[in-house]
Short mmCIF file of C-alpha atoms in Angstrom, two decimals:
data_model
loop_
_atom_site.label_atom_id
_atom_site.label_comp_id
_atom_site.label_asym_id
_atom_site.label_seq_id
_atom_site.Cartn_x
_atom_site.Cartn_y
_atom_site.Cartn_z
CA UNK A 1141 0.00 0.00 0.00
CA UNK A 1142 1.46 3.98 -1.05
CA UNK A 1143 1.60 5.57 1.94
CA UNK A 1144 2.86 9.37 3.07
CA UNK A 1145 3.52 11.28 6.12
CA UNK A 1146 1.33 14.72 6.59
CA UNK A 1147 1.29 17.11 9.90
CA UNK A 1148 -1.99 18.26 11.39
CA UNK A 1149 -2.53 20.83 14.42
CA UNK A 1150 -4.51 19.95 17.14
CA UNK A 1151 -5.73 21.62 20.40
CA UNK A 1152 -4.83 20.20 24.07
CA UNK A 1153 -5.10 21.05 28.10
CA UNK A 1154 -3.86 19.44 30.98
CA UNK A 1155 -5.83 21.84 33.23
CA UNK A 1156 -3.81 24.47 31.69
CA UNK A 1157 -4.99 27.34 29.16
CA UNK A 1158 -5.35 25.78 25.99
CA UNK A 1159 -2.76 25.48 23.40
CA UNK A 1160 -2.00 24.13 20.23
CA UNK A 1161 0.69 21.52 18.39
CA UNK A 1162 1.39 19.91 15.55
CA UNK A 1163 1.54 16.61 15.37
CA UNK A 1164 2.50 14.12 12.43
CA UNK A 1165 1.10 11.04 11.02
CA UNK A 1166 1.07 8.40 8.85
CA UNK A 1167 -2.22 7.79 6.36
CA UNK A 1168 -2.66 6.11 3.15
CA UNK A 1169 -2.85 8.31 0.10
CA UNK A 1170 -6.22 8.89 -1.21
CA UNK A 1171 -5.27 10.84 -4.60
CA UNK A 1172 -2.85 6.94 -5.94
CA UNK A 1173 -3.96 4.12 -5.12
CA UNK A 1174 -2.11 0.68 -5.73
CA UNK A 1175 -3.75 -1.15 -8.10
CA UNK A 1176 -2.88 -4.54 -9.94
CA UNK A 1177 -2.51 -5.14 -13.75
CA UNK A 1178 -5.27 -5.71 -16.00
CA UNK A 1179 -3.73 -8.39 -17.61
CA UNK A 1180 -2.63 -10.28 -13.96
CA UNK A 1181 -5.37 -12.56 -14.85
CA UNK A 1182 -3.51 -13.60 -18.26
CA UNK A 1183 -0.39 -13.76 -16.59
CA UNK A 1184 1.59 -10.85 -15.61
CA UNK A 1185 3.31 -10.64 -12.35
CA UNK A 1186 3.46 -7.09 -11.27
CA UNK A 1187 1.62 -7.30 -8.27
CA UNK A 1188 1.46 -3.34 -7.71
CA UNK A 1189 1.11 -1.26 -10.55
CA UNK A 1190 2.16 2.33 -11.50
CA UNK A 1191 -0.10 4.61 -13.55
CA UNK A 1192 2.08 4.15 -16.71
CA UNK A 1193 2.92 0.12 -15.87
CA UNK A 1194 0.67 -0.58 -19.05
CA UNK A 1195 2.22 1.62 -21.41
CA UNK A 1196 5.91 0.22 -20.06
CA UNK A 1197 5.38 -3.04 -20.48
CA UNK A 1198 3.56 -3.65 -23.74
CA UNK A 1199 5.75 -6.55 -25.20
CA UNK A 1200 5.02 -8.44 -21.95
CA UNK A 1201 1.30 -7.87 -22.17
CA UNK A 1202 1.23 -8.56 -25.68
CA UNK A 1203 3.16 -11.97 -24.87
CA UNK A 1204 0.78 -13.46 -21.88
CA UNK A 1205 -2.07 -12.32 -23.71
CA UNK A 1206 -0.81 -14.35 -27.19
CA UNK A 1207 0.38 -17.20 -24.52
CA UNK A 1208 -3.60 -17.33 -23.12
CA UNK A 1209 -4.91 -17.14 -26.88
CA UNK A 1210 -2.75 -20.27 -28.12
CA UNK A 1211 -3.94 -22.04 -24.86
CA UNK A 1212 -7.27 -21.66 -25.36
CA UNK A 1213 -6.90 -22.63 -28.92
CA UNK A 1214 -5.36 -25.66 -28.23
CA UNK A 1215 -8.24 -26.24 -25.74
CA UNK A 1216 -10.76 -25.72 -28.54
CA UNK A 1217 -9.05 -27.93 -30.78
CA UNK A 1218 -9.32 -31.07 -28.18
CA UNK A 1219 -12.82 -30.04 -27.35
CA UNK A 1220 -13.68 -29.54 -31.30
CA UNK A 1221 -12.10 -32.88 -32.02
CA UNK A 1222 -13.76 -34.71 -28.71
CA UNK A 1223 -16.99 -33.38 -30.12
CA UNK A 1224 -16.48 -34.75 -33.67
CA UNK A 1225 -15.28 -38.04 -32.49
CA UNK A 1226 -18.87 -38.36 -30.30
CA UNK A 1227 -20.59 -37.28 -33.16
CA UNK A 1228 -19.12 -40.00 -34.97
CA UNK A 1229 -19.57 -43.04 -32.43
CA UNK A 1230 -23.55 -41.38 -32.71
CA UNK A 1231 -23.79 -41.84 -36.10
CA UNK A 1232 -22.07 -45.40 -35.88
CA UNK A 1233 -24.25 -46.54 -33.26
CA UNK A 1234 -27.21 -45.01 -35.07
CA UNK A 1235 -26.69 -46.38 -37.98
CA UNK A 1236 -26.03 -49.67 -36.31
CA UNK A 1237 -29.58 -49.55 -34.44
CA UNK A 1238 -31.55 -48.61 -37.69
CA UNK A 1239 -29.39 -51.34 -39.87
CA UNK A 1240 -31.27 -53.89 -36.95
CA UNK A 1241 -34.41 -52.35 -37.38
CA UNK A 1242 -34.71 -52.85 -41.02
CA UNK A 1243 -33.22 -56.44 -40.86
CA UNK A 1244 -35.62 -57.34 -38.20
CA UNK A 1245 -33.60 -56.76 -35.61
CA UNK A 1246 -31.71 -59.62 -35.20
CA UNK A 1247 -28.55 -60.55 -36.52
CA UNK A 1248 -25.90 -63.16 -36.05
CA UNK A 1249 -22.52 -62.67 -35.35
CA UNK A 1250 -19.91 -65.34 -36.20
CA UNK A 1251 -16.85 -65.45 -34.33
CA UNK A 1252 -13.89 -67.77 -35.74
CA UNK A 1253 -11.40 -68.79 -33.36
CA UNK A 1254 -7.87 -70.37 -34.58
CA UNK A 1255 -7.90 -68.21 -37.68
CA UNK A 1256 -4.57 -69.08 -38.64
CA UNK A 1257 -5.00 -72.52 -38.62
CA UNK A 1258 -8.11 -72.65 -41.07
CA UNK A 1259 -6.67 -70.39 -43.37
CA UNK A 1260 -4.09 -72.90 -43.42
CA UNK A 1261 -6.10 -75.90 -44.06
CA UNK A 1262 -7.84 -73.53 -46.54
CA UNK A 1263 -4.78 -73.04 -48.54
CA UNK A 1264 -3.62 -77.07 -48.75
CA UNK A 1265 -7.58 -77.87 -49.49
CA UNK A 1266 -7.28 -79.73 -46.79
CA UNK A 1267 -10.97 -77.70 -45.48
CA UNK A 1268 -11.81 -75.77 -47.86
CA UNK A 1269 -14.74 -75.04 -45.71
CA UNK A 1270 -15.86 -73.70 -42.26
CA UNK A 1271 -19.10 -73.85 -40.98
CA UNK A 1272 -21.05 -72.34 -38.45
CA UNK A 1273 -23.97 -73.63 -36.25
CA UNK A 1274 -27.56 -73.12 -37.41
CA UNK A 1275 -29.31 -70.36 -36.53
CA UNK A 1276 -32.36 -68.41 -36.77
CA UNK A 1277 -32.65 -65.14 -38.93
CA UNK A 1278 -34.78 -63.58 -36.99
CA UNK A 1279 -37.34 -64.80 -34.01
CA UNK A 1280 -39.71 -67.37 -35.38
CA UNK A 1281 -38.29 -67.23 -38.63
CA UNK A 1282 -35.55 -68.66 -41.28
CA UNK A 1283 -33.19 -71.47 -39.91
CA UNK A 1284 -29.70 -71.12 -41.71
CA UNK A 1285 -26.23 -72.03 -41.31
CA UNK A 1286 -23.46 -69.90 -42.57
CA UNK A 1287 -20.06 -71.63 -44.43
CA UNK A 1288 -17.45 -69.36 -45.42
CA UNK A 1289 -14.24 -70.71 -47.69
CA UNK A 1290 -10.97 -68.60 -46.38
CA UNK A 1291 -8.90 -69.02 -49.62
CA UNK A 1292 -11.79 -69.11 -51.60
CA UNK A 1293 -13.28 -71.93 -54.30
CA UNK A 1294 -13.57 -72.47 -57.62
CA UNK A 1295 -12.78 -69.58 -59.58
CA UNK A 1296 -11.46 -67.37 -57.24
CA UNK A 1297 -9.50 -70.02 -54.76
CA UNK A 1298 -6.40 -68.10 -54.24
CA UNK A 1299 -7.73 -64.69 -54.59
CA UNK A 1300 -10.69 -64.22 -52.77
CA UNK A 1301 -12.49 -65.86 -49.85
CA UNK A 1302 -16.31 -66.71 -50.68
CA UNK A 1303 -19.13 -66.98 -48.12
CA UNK A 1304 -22.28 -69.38 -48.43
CA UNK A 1305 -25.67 -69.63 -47.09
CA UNK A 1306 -27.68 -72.91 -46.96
CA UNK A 1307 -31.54 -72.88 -45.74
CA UNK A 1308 -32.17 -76.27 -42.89
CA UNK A 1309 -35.44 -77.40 -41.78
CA UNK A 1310 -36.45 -75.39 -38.78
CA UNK A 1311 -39.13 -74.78 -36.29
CA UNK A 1312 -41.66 -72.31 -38.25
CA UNK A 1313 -40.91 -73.48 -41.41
CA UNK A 1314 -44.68 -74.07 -42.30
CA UNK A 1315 -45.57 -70.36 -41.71
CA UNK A 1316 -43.36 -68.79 -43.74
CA UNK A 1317 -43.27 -67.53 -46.50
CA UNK A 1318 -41.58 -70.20 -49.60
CA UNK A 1319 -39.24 -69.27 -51.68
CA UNK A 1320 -37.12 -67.81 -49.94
CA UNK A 1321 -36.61 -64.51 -50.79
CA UNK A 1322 -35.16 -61.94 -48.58
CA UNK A 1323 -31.54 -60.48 -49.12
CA UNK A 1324 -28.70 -61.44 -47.06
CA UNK A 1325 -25.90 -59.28 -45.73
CA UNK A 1326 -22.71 -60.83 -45.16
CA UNK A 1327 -20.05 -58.68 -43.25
CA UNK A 1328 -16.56 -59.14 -42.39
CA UNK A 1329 -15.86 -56.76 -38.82
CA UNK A 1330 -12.87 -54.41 -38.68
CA UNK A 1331 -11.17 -54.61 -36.07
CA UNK A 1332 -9.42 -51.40 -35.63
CA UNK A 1333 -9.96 -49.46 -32.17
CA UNK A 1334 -10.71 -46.06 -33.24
CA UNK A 1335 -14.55 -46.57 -34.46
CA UNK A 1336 -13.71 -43.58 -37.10
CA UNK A 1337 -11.29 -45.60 -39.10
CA UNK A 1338 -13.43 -49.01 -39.26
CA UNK A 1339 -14.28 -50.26 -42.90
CA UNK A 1340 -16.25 -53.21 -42.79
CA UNK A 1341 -16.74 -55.29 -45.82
CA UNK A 1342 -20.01 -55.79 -46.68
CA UNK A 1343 -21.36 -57.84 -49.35
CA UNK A 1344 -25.55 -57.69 -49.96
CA UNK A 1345 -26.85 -60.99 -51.58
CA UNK A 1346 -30.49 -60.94 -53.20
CA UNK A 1347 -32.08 -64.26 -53.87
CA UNK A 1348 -33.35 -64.83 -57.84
CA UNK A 1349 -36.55 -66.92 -57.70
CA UNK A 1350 -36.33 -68.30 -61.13
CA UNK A 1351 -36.82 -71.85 -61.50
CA UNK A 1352 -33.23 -72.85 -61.90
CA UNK A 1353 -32.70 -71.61 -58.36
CA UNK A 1354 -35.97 -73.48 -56.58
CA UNK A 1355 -33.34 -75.57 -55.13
CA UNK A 1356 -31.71 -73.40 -52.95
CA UNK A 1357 -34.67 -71.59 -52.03
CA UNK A 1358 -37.83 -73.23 -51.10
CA UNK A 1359 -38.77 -75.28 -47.95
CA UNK A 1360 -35.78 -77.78 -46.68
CA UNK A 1361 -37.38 -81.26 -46.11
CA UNK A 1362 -35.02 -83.72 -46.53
CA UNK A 1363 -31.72 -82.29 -45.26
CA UNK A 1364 -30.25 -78.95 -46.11
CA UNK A 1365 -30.36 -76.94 -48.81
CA UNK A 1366 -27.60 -76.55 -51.80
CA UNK A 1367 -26.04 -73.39 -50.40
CA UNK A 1368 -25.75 -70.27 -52.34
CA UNK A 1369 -23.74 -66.87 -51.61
CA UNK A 1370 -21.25 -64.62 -52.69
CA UNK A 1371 -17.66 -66.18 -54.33
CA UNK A 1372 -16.20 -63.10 -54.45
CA UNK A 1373 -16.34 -61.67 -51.00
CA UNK A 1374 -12.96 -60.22 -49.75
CA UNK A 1375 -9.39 -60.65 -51.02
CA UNK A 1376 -7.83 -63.34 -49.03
CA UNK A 1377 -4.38 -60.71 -48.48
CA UNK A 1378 -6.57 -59.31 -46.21
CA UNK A 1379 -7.13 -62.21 -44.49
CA UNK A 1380 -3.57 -63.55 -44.52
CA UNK A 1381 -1.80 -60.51 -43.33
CA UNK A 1382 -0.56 -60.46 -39.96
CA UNK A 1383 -1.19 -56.51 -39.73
CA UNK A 1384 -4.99 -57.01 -40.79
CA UNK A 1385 -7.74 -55.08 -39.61
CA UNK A 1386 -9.79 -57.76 -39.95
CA UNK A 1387 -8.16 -60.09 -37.98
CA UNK A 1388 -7.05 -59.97 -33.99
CA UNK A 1389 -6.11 -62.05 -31.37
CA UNK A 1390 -6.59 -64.58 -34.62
CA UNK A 1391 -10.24 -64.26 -34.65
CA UNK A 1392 -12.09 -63.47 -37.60
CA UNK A 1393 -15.88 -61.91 -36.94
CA UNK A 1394 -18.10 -62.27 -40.09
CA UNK A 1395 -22.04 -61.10 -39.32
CA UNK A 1396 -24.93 -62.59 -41.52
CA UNK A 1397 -28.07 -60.35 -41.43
CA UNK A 1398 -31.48 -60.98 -43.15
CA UNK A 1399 -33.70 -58.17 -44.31
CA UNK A 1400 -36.28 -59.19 -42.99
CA UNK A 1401 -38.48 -55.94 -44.15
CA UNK A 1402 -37.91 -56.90 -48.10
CA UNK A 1403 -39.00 -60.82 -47.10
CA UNK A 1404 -41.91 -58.99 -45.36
CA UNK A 1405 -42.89 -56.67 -48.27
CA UNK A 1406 -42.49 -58.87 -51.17
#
C-alpha cells in the first residue's frame, strides 16, 4: 500500500490554558492508489502497478495475452475434435440400431477362433470349408447355417475368400413364407480401435426366384439346402496378413443379417 507522512494541528489542556501543536502522522494516500494489472489474470506478475505500468510493459502484455490465446486454442481444438469423435460413435451406433431395425432386428454374429489354422487348411484344401452352427434369422423365422471358404473356391480359390448360405429345416418353417426370398448381408468386422477408421466389408446378396434356383430356395425337407452366396467376397491378403484389420487375437468376426423388411414386403 502507497503511503505518506502529513502534519496536522490539534488543540490540548492538561488543566492548563489551551494550546496548540502539531503533530504528524502516517495515512494512506487517497489521490494513488495501488492497483494490480489488468492483464494479472492472463499472466503478468506485477503485483502493484504504477499509472504508466501498461504503457511500459507492452511486449510483456502482448506476450501473456498471445500465450492465453494459443492455450485456449489448443483447448478448442481437443474439445472440437472430442466433439467430432462423439458425433461420430452417434452416427455409428445409429446407424447400427436402424441397420437392426430394417433387418428385423436380429442378426448373427460369427466369431472364428484359430484363424490361422483354417486359413491354413484352406490353402492345402485340406478344409476348404468352415461352418457355423444353425441359426435363426430372426425370431420365429428362417433357420440357416453360414459356411465361409478362407482361400476361396472355384474360380477365385487363391484370390478371394467366398461366403455361403444354406436354408435347414427349422421350427416355423410351415408359416413362412416359400421361396425364400429376402436379401442377405454378409459382413466381415474391422477390427481397428478407433470406431472412425473401421471399414467393414459388406457384401448384400439378393435371392433370384427363377426356376433354376428353386433348389436353394424353397422349404428344406429332406436335409439342407444346396447353399448359395457370394464367391467373391474379400481378397484373401486381407485375411492372410498379420497386420490385418480384420483379424485380432486370430479371430475373424463375419455377421450374416437378413432383411427381414424386403422378405416382409415382397
Amino acid at each position: 500500500m502507497i503511503t505518506v507522512k502529513q502534519t496536522r494541528t490539534i488543540r490540548v489542556t492538561d488543566g492548563e490554558p489551551v494550546k496548540s501543536i502539531k503533530i504528524e502522522e502516517i495515512v494512506a494516500d487517497t489521490k494513488e492508489k495501488a492497483k494490480s494489472c489488468k492483464f494479472a489474470s492472463l499472466g503478468c506478475d506485477v503485483e502493484q502497478v504504477q499509472k504508466d505500468h501498461e504503457q511500459k510493459r507492452p511486449i510483456k502484455h502482448l506476450a501473456v495475452t498471445n500465450d492465453t490465446m494459443r492455450g485456449l486454442l489448443r483447448q478448442f481444438e481437443k474439445l472440437n475434435s472430442q466433439f467430432n469423435t462423439s458425433i461420430t460413435q452417434f452416427d455409428y451406433v445409429k446407424a447400427s440400431g436402424n441397420r437392426m431395425a430394417v433387418r428385423g432386428g436380429q442378426n448373427y454374429l460369427w466369431k472364428i477362433t484359430n484363424w490361422s489354422h483354417h486359413f491354413k487348411q484352406a490353402q492345402k484344401r485340406t478344409v476348404p470349408l468352415i461352418f457355423s452352427k444353425p441359426f435363426y434369422s430372426a425370431v420365429h423365422s428362417y433357420r440357416m447355417v453360414a459356411s465361409f471358404a478362407p482361400f476361396g473356391q472355384g474360380k477365385t480359390f487363391g484370390h478371394h475368400a467366398s461366403v455361403f448360405i444354406q436354408l435347414v429345416e427349422g421350427d416355423f418353417d410351415q408359416m413362412l413364407k416359400w421361396p425364400f426370398r429376402a436379401p442377405i448381408i454378409f459382413t466381415v468386422w474391422d477390427q481397428k480401435n478407433d470406431v472412425a477408421e473401421k471399414k467393414n466389408m459388406s457384401v448384400r446378396v439378393t435371392p433370384n426366384t427363377i426356376p433354376v434356383n428353386i433348389p436353394f430356395l424353397m422349404q428344406p425337407k429332406n436335409g439342407p439346402n444346396v447353399s448359395f452366396g457370394c464367391d467373391k467376397f474379400i481378397h484373401v491378403d486381407l485375411l492372410s496378413n498379420k497386420t490385418s484389420p480384420y483379424v485380432k487375437d486370430d479371430t475373424l468376426f463375419v455377421e450374416i443379417s437378413v432383411d427381414m423388411m424386403t422378405e416382409m414386403l415382397s
